[in-house]
Amino acid sequence: MTLVIYCLAFVLGVLGNGAVIWVTGFKMQKTVNTVWFLNLAVADFLYAASLPLIVTRLALDFHWPFGKFMCKLVFTLNNLNFFASVYILVVISVDRLVSVVWPVWAQNHRNVYRASYVSLGVWLLALILSSPHFAFRDIMLDSDTVACYYNFALSDGEETGRLRHQAVIITPFLLGFVVPFAVIVSCYAVIIHHLRRNRTLAGKSSRTFKIIAAVIIAFFFCWAPFQITTLCEMIHFTINYSSEILGYVARIGIPIASSLSCLNSCLNPLLYVFVGQDFRDKVCKSILKMLETAFQDEDYGSHTDTNTVSASQANERSILNTEL
């Protein structure tokens, strides 16, 4: 089942995110939204593109035939793209919150230049958080099998290795799941509260709520099982707490949870393009037209000479376009 899911994620992730990269990078005018989605698609595309090596490892019963450097590189890239994808989702959530709650400021300060620098900051943060995986990944020859594994002890002793193991597991759990999920939920909770107070969206907000629910549910159910099972593994192996249940969860749950988490890389294009769209529109519109509709920035019409908008106009237009 794990191999099937990985292969499915590879095909859908490469095709779906490749289409997003092609359209947002080469076929559309650069806007703040296209910058977000281009970076999100790049992160998910790189993750999906590395899956054949993971599939090969699983098919060979965890034998790693690609050498030490690739052992370090592949799993570092996996974590790099994980953190980048998660934090870009956070940035998108915060950006939408700002556009709804402070529309005048957003109209006069949101631009491609600032969005590009924010995206660069996300990638640098993701690189810092994923660097331990490059440091601690190693290979070990066991009979005729080469294992690509975490060597936390190195030459510093077992106790130091145990602490490093705990840090490498707890850090992604807190900074890659708990904190981002809390920020995403908080942003959309404020957005929903703001939209419900504004009667302008009467009858127009159903699609918005569907997209919000899809983002939160997909993020949670793709990553929560993986984070929980890795915590169980850490408790079982590093805190000297022997438990048959925890051992079973670690042995059986982690491969399944890992394959489930990788599906997030191919779900993101679907979430932001298809959720809430009429089925007939999906069939009739071309992929280019659908992506342009999903990623287009707000059209505010002609600006005043000072390139500012009134509070009432900005508020109404930004709220009506939060469906994006």
mmCIF file of C-alpha atoms in Angstrom:
data_model
loop_
_atom_site.group_PDB
_atom_site.id
_atom_site.type_symbol
_atom_site.label_atom_id
_atom_site.label_comp_id
_atom_site.label_asym_id
_atom_site.label_seq_id
_atom_site.Cartn_x
_atom_site.Cartn_y
_atom_site.Cartn_z
ATOM 1 C CA MET A 1 0.000 0.000 0.000
ATOM 2 C CA THR A 2 2.836 2.378 0.814
ATOM 3 C CA LEU A 3 4.493 1.796 -2.544
ATOM 4 C CA VAL A 4 1.215 2.400 -4.371
ATOM 5 C CA ILE A 5 0.601 5.670 -2.527
ATOM 6 C CA TYR A 6 4.149 6.882 -3.167
ATOM 7 C CA CYS A 7 3.835 6.118 -6.880
ATOM 8 C CA LEU A 8 0.458 7.859 -7.038
ATOM 9 C CA ALA A 9 1.851 10.904 -5.238
ATOM 10 C CA PHE A 10 4.796 10.978 -7.639
ATOM 11 C CA VAL A 11 2.642 10.962 -10.771
ATOM 12 C CA LEU A 12 0.021 13.415 -9.521
ATOM 13 C CA GLY A 13 2.568 15.609 -7.759
ATOM 14 C CA VAL A 14 4.876 15.984 -10.753
ATOM 15 C CA LEU A 15 2.055 16.535 -13.247
ATOM 16 C CA GLY A 16 -0.077 18.787 -11.058
ATOM 17 C CA ASN A 17 2.690 20.943 -9.661
ATOM 18 C CA GLY A 18 4.478 20.956 -13.009
ATOM 19 C CA ALA A 19 1.344 22.433 -14.575
ATOM 20 C CA VAL A 20 1.151 25.069 -11.838
ATOM 21 C CA ILE A 21 4.830 25.986 -12.312
ATOM 22 C CA TRP A 22 4.405 26.212 -16.082
ATOM 23 C CA VAL A 23 1.351 28.463 -15.870
ATOM 24 C CA THR A 24 2.380 30.713 -12.963
ATOM 25 C CA GLY A 25 6.005 30.945 -14.094
ATOM 26 C CA PHE A 26 5.637 31.367 -17.843
ATOM 27 C CA LYS A 27 2.018 31.983 -18.843
ATOM 28 C CA MET A 28 0.688 34.475 -16.295
ATOM 29 C CA GLN A 29 1.513 37.999 -15.285
ATOM 30 C CA LYS A 30 3.431 38.106 -12.010
ATOM 31 C CA THR A 31 1.220 38.974 -9.060
ATOM 32 C CA VAL A 32 1.462 38.408 -5.314
ATOM 33 C CA ASN A 33 -0.771 35.349 -5.539
ATOM 34 C CA THR A 34 1.199 33.792 -8.396
ATOM 35 C CA VAL A 35 4.422 34.260 -6.386
ATOM 36 C CA TRP A 36 2.927 32.330 -3.445
ATOM 37 C CA PHE A 37 1.581 29.521 -5.584
ATOM 38 C CA LEU A 38 4.714 29.279 -7.722
ATOM 39 C CA ASN A 39 6.873 28.766 -4.624
ATOM 40 C CA LEU A 40 4.388 26.298 -3.146
ATOM 41 C CA ALA A 41 4.345 24.344 -6.395
ATOM 42 C CA VAL A 42 8.161 24.318 -6.611
ATOM 43 C CA ALA A 43 8.415 22.919 -3.074
ATOM 44 C CA ASP A 44 5.828 20.227 -3.748
ATOM 45 C CA PHE A 45 7.291 19.435 -7.189
ATOM 46 C CA LEU A 46 10.797 18.867 -5.810
ATOM 47 C CA TYR A 47 9.410 16.632 -3.089
ATOM 48 C CA ALA A 48 7.361 14.609 -5.565
ATOM 49 C CA ALA A 49 10.302 14.345 -7.985
ATOM 50 C CA SER A 50 12.461 12.703 -5.291
ATOM 51 C CA LEU A 51 9.906 9.994 -4.539
ATOM 52 C CA PRO A 52 11.269 7.437 -7.074
ATOM 53 C CA LEU A 53 14.410 7.098 -4.935
ATOM 54 C CA ILE A 54 12.256 6.479 -1.875
ATOM 55 C CA VAL A 55 10.167 3.973 -3.820
ATOM 56 C CA THR A 56 13.332 2.152 -4.917
ATOM 57 C CA ARG A 57 14.508 1.977 -1.299
ATOM 58 C CA LEU A 58 11.205 0.483 -0.163
ATOM 59 C CA ALA A 59 11.057 -1.954 -3.078
ATOM 60 C CA LEU A 60 14.569 -3.201 -2.195
ATOM 61 C CA ASP A 61 13.564 -3.787 1.432
ATOM 62 C CA PHE A 62 15.263 -0.586 2.670
ATOM 63 C CA HIS A 63 18.477 -1.212 0.748
ATOM 64 C CA TRP A 64 20.020 2.114 -0.380
ATOM 65 C CA PRO A 65 22.065 1.750 -3.587
ATOM 66 C CA PHE A 66 22.648 5.454 -4.287
ATOM 67 C CA GLY A 67 25.582 6.246 -1.990
ATOM 68 C CA LYS A 68 26.172 8.393 1.092
ATOM 69 C CA PHE A 69 25.828 11.826 -0.528
ATOM 70 C CA MET A 70 22.482 10.999 -2.110
ATOM 71 C CA CYS A 71 21.352 9.547 1.232
ATOM 72 C CA LYS A 72 22.006 12.926 2.819
ATOM 73 C CA LEU A 73 20.726 15.000 -0.103
ATOM 74 C CA VAL A 74 17.420 13.237 -0.762
ATOM 75 C CA PHE A 75 16.191 13.247 2.830
ATOM 76 C CA THR A 76 17.425 16.804 3.368
ATOM 77 C CA LEU A 77 15.531 17.930 0.274
ATOM 78 C CA ASN A 78 12.438 16.097 1.535
ATOM 79 C CA ASN A 79 12.556 18.017 4.802
ATOM 80 C CA LEU A 80 13.478 21.272 3.045
ATOM 81 C CA ASN A 81 10.425 21.001 0.821
ATOM 82 C CA PHE A 82 8.270 19.966 3.786
ATOM 83 C CA PHE A 83 9.165 23.091 5.770
ATOM 84 C CA ALA A 84 8.981 25.341 2.703
ATOM 85 C CA SER A 85 5.547 24.015 1.755
ATOM 86 C CA VAL A 86 4.194 24.376 5.285
ATOM 87 C CA TYR A 87 5.465 27.914 5.773
ATOM 88 C CA ILE A 88 4.270 29.060 2.352
ATOM 89 C CA LEU A 89 0.807 27.865 3.391
ATOM 90 C CA VAL A 90 1.228 29.975 6.532
ATOM 91 C CA VAL A 91 2.258 32.988 4.446
ATOM 92 C CA ILE A 92 -0.776 32.538 2.183
ATOM 93 C CA SER A 93 -3.044 32.398 5.246
ATOM 94 C CA VAL A 94 -1.521 35.533 6.782
ATOM 95 C CA ASP A 95 -1.673 37.341 3.437
ATOM 96 C CA ARG A 96 -5.368 36.588 3.085
ATOM 97 C CA LEU A 97 -6.000 37.681 6.649
ATOM 98 C CA VAL A 98 -4.282 41.016 6.025
ATOM 99 C CA SER A 99 -6.201 41.512 2.774
ATOM 100 C CA VAL A 100 -9.522 41.026 4.568
ATOM 101 C CA VAL A 101 -8.926 42.808 7.870
ATOM 102 C CA TRP A 102 -6.662 45.650 6.655
ATOM 103 C CA PRO A 103 -7.656 46.052 2.984
ATOM 104 C CA VAL A 104 -6.381 49.616 2.552
ATOM 105 C CA TRP A 105 -2.912 48.742 3.838
ATOM 106 C CA ALA A 106 -2.871 45.583 1.711
ATOM 107 C CA GLN A 107 -3.814 47.491 -1.442
ATOM 108 C CA ASN A 108 -1.046 50.010 -0.983
ATOM 109 C CA HIS A 109 1.742 47.678 0.248
ATOM 110 C CA ARG A 110 1.233 44.215 -1.288
ATOM 111 C CA ASN A 111 3.449 43.820 -4.342
ATOM 112 C CA VAL A 112 5.488 41.210 -6.181
ATOM 113 C CA TYR A 113 8.780 42.665 -4.942
ATOM 114 C CA ARG A 114 7.908 42.189 -1.258
ATOM 115 C CA ALA A 115 6.304 38.806 -1.909
ATOM 116 C CA SER A 116 9.511 37.576 -3.557
ATOM 117 C CA TYR A 117 11.584 38.592 -0.537
ATOM 118 C CA VAL A 118 9.141 36.891 1.835
ATOM 119 C CA SER A 119 9.372 33.719 -0.266
ATOM 120 C CA LEU A 120 13.178 33.881 -0.142
ATOM 121 C CA GLY A 121 12.978 34.189 3.650
ATOM 122 C CA VAL A 122 10.748 31.112 3.795
ATOM 123 C CA TRP A 123 13.261 29.056 1.815
ATOM 124 C CA LEU A 124 16.165 30.211 4.009
ATOM 125 C CA LEU A 125 14.220 29.298 7.161
ATOM 126 C CA ALA A 126 13.339 25.914 5.664
ATOM 127 C CA LEU A 127 17.019 25.337 4.815
ATOM 128 C CA ILE A 128 18.084 26.089 8.395
ATOM 129 C CA LEU A 129 15.449 23.780 9.885
ATOM 130 C CA SER A 130 16.326 20.917 7.515
ATOM 131 C CA SER A 131 20.117 21.172 7.859
ATOM 132 C CA PRO A 132 20.326 18.630 10.755
ATOM 133 C CA HIS A 133 19.080 15.943 8.394
ATOM 134 C CA PHE A 134 22.103 16.497 6.148
ATOM 135 C CA ALA A 135 24.426 16.345 9.148
ATOM 136 C CA PHE A 136 23.052 13.170 10.718
ATOM 137 C CA ARG A 137 22.148 11.030 7.710
ATOM 138 C CA ASP A 138 24.641 8.245 7.098
ATOM 139 C CA ILE A 139 24.950 4.829 5.462
ATOM 140 C CA MET A 140 25.864 1.514 7.062
ATOM 141 C CA LEU A 141 26.725 -1.799 5.439
ATOM 142 C CA ASP A 142 24.897 -4.707 7.051
ATOM 143 C CA SER A 143 25.625 -7.967 5.278
ATOM 144 C CA ASP A 144 24.617 -7.324 1.655
ATOM 145 C CA THR A 145 22.299 -4.418 2.519
ATOM 146 C CA VAL A 146 23.268 -0.744 2.680
ATOM 147 C CA ALA A 147 21.084 1.159 5.118
ATOM 148 C CA CYS A 148 20.449 4.908 4.862
ATOM 149 C CA TYR A 149 19.720 5.875 8.457
ATOM 150 C CA TYR A 150 20.087 8.595 11.100
ATOM 151 C CA ASN A 151 23.423 8.402 12.900
ATOM 152 C CA PHE A 152 22.719 10.727 15.819
ATOM 153 C CA ALA A 153 25.538 9.456 18.013
ATOM 154 C CA LEU A 154 28.372 10.089 15.533
ATOM 155 C CA SER A 155 31.445 9.939 17.795
ATOM 156 C CA ASP A 156 29.950 11.744 20.805
ATOM 157 C CA GLY A 157 28.347 8.855 22.629
ATOM 158 C CA GLU A 158 24.929 7.290 23.018
ATOM 159 C CA GLU A 159 23.507 9.885 25.439
ATOM 160 C CA THR A 160 24.322 12.774 23.115
ATOM 161 C CA GLY A 161 22.800 10.838 20.241
ATOM 162 C CA ARG A 162 19.600 10.314 22.213
ATOM 163 C CA LEU A 163 19.282 14.051 22.839
ATOM 164 C CA ARG A 164 19.889 14.813 19.165
ATOM 165 C CA HIS A 165 17.265 12.261 18.183
ATOM 166 C CA GLN A 166 14.724 13.940 20.448
ATOM 167 C CA ALA A 167 15.591 17.389 19.083
ATOM 168 C CA VAL A 168 15.285 16.290 15.446
ATOM 169 C CA ILE A 169 11.830 14.807 16.127
ATOM 170 C CA ILE A 170 10.422 17.486 18.445
ATOM 171 C CA THR A 171 11.567 20.467 16.351
ATOM 172 C CA PRO A 172 9.565 19.525 13.222
ATOM 173 C CA PHE A 173 6.607 18.586 15.413
ATOM 174 C CA LEU A 174 6.518 22.038 17.007
ATOM 175 C CA LEU A 175 7.859 24.286 14.234
ATOM 176 C CA GLY A 176 6.592 22.272 11.285
ATOM 177 C CA PHE A 177 3.169 21.221 12.524
ATOM 178 C CA VAL A 178 1.826 22.644 15.798
ATOM 179 C CA VAL A 179 2.816 26.287 15.268
ATOM 180 C CA PRO A 180 1.940 26.458 11.517
ATOM 181 C CA PHE A 181 -1.353 24.667 12.061
ATOM 182 C CA ALA A 182 -2.230 27.047 14.919
ATOM 183 C CA VAL A 183 -1.411 30.072 12.750
ATOM 184 C CA ILE A 184 -3.416 28.762 9.778
ATOM 185 C CA VAL A 185 -6.460 27.957 11.913
ATOM 186 C CA SER A 186 -6.251 31.312 13.706
ATOM 187 C CA CYS A 187 -6.018 33.244 10.439
ATOM 188 C CA TYR A 188 -9.003 31.527 8.883
ATOM 189 C CA ALA A 189 -10.999 31.808 12.120
ATOM 190 C CA VAL A 190 -10.516 35.583 12.040
ATOM 191 C CA ILE A 191 -11.370 35.665 8.334
ATOM 192 C CA ILE A 192 -14.578 33.706 8.885
ATOM 193 C CA HIS A 193 -15.540 35.952 11.792
ATOM 194 C CA HIS A 194 -14.872 39.046 9.690
ATOM 195 C CA LEU A 195 -16.841 37.742 6.709
ATOM 196 C CA ARG A 196 -19.841 36.788 8.818
ATOM 197 C CA ARG A 197 -19.977 40.274 10.287
ATOM 198 C CA ASN A 198 -20.010 41.786 6.827
ATOM 199 C CA ARG A 199 -23.342 41.333 5.075
ATOM 200 C CA THR A 200 -21.834 42.088 1.673
ATOM 201 C CA LEU A 201 -20.963 38.428 1.307
ATOM 202 C CA ALA A 202 -24.490 37.147 1.921
ATOM 203 C CA GLY A 203 -24.962 34.183 -0.378
ATOM 204 C CA LYS A 204 -21.390 34.442 -1.716
ATOM 205 C CA SER A 205 -19.293 32.899 1.045
ATOM 206 C CA SER A 206 -20.029 29.183 0.629
ATOM 207 C CA ARG A 207 -17.094 28.639 -1.708
ATOM 208 C CA THR A 208 -14.803 30.554 0.647
ATOM 209 C CA PHE A 209 -15.727 28.308 3.579
ATOM 210 C CA LYS A 210 -15.219 25.181 1.453
ATOM 211 C CA ILE A 211 -11.705 26.257 0.487
ATOM 212 C CA ILE A 212 -10.846 27.186 4.082
ATOM 213 C CA ALA A 213 -12.148 23.859 5.388
ATOM 214 C CA ALA A 214 -10.281 21.940 2.676
ATOM 215 C CA VAL A 215 -6.967 23.622 3.485
ATOM 216 C CA ILE A 216 -7.211 22.974 7.217
ATOM 217 C CA ILE A 217 -8.515 19.404 6.942
ATOM 218 C CA ALA A 218 -5.957 18.354 4.302
ATOM 219 C CA PHE A 219 -3.066 19.863 6.238
ATOM 220 C CA PHE A 220 -4.128 18.197 9.473
ATOM 221 C CA PHE A 221 -4.934 14.738 8.158
ATOM 222 C CA CYS A 222 -1.868 14.541 5.921
ATOM 223 C CA TRP A 223 0.628 15.493 8.618
ATOM 224 C CA ALA A 224 -0.908 14.680 12.009
ATOM 225 C CA PRO A 225 -0.498 10.871 11.697
ATOM 226 C CA PHE A 226 3.150 11.235 10.667
ATOM 227 C CA GLN A 227 3.994 13.604 13.522
ATOM 228 C CA ILE A 228 2.213 11.399 16.076
ATOM 229 C CA THR A 229 3.860 8.169 14.936
ATOM 230 C CA THR A 230 7.348 9.724 14.898
ATOM 231 C CA LEU A 231 6.770 10.967 18.441
ATOM 232 C CA CYS A 232 5.783 7.437 19.454
ATOM 233 C CA GLU A 233 8.960 6.106 17.852
ATOM 234 C CA MET A 234 11.070 8.667 19.722
ATOM 235 C CA ILE A 235 9.466 7.769 23.045
ATOM 236 C CA HIS A 236 9.944 4.065 22.380
ATOM 237 C CA PHE A 237 13.623 4.267 21.403
ATOM 238 C CA THR A 238 15.065 7.245 23.313
ATOM 239 C CA ILE A 239 13.318 7.444 26.692
ATOM 240 C CA ASN A 240 13.796 3.790 27.651
ATOM 241 C CA TYR A 241 10.062 3.310 27.892
ATOM 242 C CA SER A 242 9.431 -0.145 26.539
ATOM 243 C CA SER A 243 5.896 -0.544 25.228
ATOM 244 C CA GLU A 244 4.577 -3.165 22.868
ATOM 245 C CA ILE A 245 1.927 -0.754 21.597
ATOM 246 C CA LEU A 246 4.434 2.037 20.876
ATOM 247 C CA GLY A 247 6.723 -0.435 19.140
ATOM 248 C CA TYR A 248 3.852 -1.642 16.981
ATOM 249 C CA VAL A 249 2.852 1.924 16.114
ATOM 250 C CA ALA A 250 6.435 2.782 15.157
ATOM 251 C CA ARG A 251 6.921 -0.357 13.065
ATOM 252 C CA ILE A 252 3.602 -0.323 11.218
ATOM 253 C CA GLY A 253 2.368 3.249 11.537
ATOM 254 C CA ILE A 254 5.368 5.230 10.312
ATOM 255 C CA PRO A 255 5.490 3.812 6.745
ATOM 256 C CA ILE A 256 1.753 4.328 6.326
ATOM 257 C CA ALA A 257 1.822 7.804 7.880
ATOM 258 C CA SER A 258 4.814 8.774 5.723
ATOM 259 C CA SER A 259 3.002 7.785 2.554
ATOM 260 C CA LEU A 260 -0.065 9.710 3.695
ATOM 261 C CA SER A 261 1.982 12.851 4.362
ATOM 262 C CA CYS A 262 3.493 12.764 0.893
ATOM 263 C CA LEU A 263 -0.002 13.045 -0.601
ATOM 264 C CA ASN A 264 -0.061 16.654 0.566
ATOM 265 C CA SER A 265 2.386 17.473 -2.233
ATOM 266 C CA CYS A 266 -0.187 16.530 -4.877
ATOM 267 C CA LEU A 267 -3.281 17.778 -3.028
ATOM 268 C CA ASN A 268 -2.259 21.436 -2.887
ATOM 269 C CA PRO A 269 -2.829 22.159 -6.611
ATOM 270 C CA LEU A 270 -6.245 20.512 -6.378
ATOM 271 C CA LEU A 271 -7.258 22.402 -3.250
ATOM 272 C CA TYR A 272 -6.633 25.847 -4.686
ATOM 273 C CA VAL A 273 -7.952 25.150 -8.173
ATOM 274 C CA PHE A 274 -10.846 22.727 -7.980
ATOM 275 C CA VAL A 275 -12.431 23.036 -4.530
ATOM 276 C CA GLY A 276 -15.687 24.915 -4.781
ATOM 277 C CA GLN A 277 -15.714 25.007 -8.570
ATOM 278 C CA ASP A 278 -18.746 23.726 -10.422
ATOM 279 C CA PHE A 279 -18.141 20.282 -11.944
ATOM 280 C CA ARG A 280 -19.201 21.461 -15.376
ATOM 281 C CA ASP A 281 -16.678 24.309 -15.179
ATOM 282 C CA LYS A 282 -13.923 21.821 -14.382
ATOM 283 C CA VAL A 283 -14.707 19.792 -17.478
ATOM 284 C CA CYS A 284 -15.262 22.677 -19.865
ATOM 285 C CA LYS A 285 -12.492 25.083 -18.864
ATOM 286 C CA SER A 286 -8.925 24.505 -19.907
ATOM 287 C CA ILE A 287 -6.239 23.993 -17.257
ATOM 288 C CA LEU A 288 -4.767 27.375 -18.104
ATOM 289 C CA LYS A 289 -8.090 29.135 -17.650
ATOM 290 C CA MET A 290 -8.768 27.370 -14.350
ATOM 291 C CA LEU A 291 -5.365 28.257 -12.951
ATOM 292 C CA GLU A 292 -5.670 31.855 -14.078
ATOM 293 C CA THR A 293 -9.040 32.063 -12.359
ATOM 294 C CA ALA A 294 -7.716 30.479 -9.180
ATOM 295 C CA PHE A 295 -4.539 32.550 -8.910
ATOM 296 C CA GLN A 296 -5.556 35.930 -10.287
ATOM 297 C CA ASP A 297 -5.124 38.915 -7.997
ATOM 298 C CA GLU A 298 -7.959 41.239 -7.121
ATOM 299 C CA ASP A 299 -9.064 43.623 -9.858
ATOM 300 C CA TYR A 300 -9.547 46.992 -8.248
ATOM 301 C CA GLY A 301 -10.225 48.956 -11.379
ATOM 302 C CA SER A 302 -8.678 52.335 -11.942
ATOM 303 C CA HIS A 303 -6.701 53.854 -9.088
ATOM 304 C CA THR A 304 -6.654 57.412 -7.950
ATOM 305 C CA ASP A 305 -3.720 59.682 -8.774
ATOM 306 C CA THR A 306 -2.109 58.772 -5.442
ATOM 307 C CA ASN A 307 -2.508 55.016 -6.126
ATOM 308 C CA THR A 308 -4.618 54.579 -2.988
ATOM 309 C CA VAL A 309 -8.164 53.342 -2.502
ATOM 310 C CA SER A 310 -10.856 54.309 -0.072
ATOM 311 C CA ALA A 311 -11.444 52.164 2.970
ATOM 312 C CA SER A 312 -14.974 51.193 1.940
ATOM 313 C CA GLN A 313 -13.956 50.258 -1.627
ATOM 314 C CA ALA A 314 -10.921 48.274 -0.538
ATOM 315 C CA ASN A 315 -12.851 46.489 2.193
ATOM 316 C CA GLU A 316 -15.696 45.440 -0.092
ATOM 317 C CA ARG A 317 -13.474 44.349 -2.975
ATOM 318 C CA SER A 318 -10.992 42.431 -0.853
ATOM 319 C CA ILE A 319 -13.782 40.596 0.965
ATOM 320 C CA LEU A 320 -15.543 39.651 -2.255
ATOM 321 C CA ASN A 321 -12.259 38.202 -3.577
ATOM 322 C CA THR A 322 -11.206 36.167 -0.549
ATOM 323 C CA GLU A 323 -12.602 33.172 -2.393
ATOM 324 C CA LEU A 324 -9.212 33.122 -4.125
#
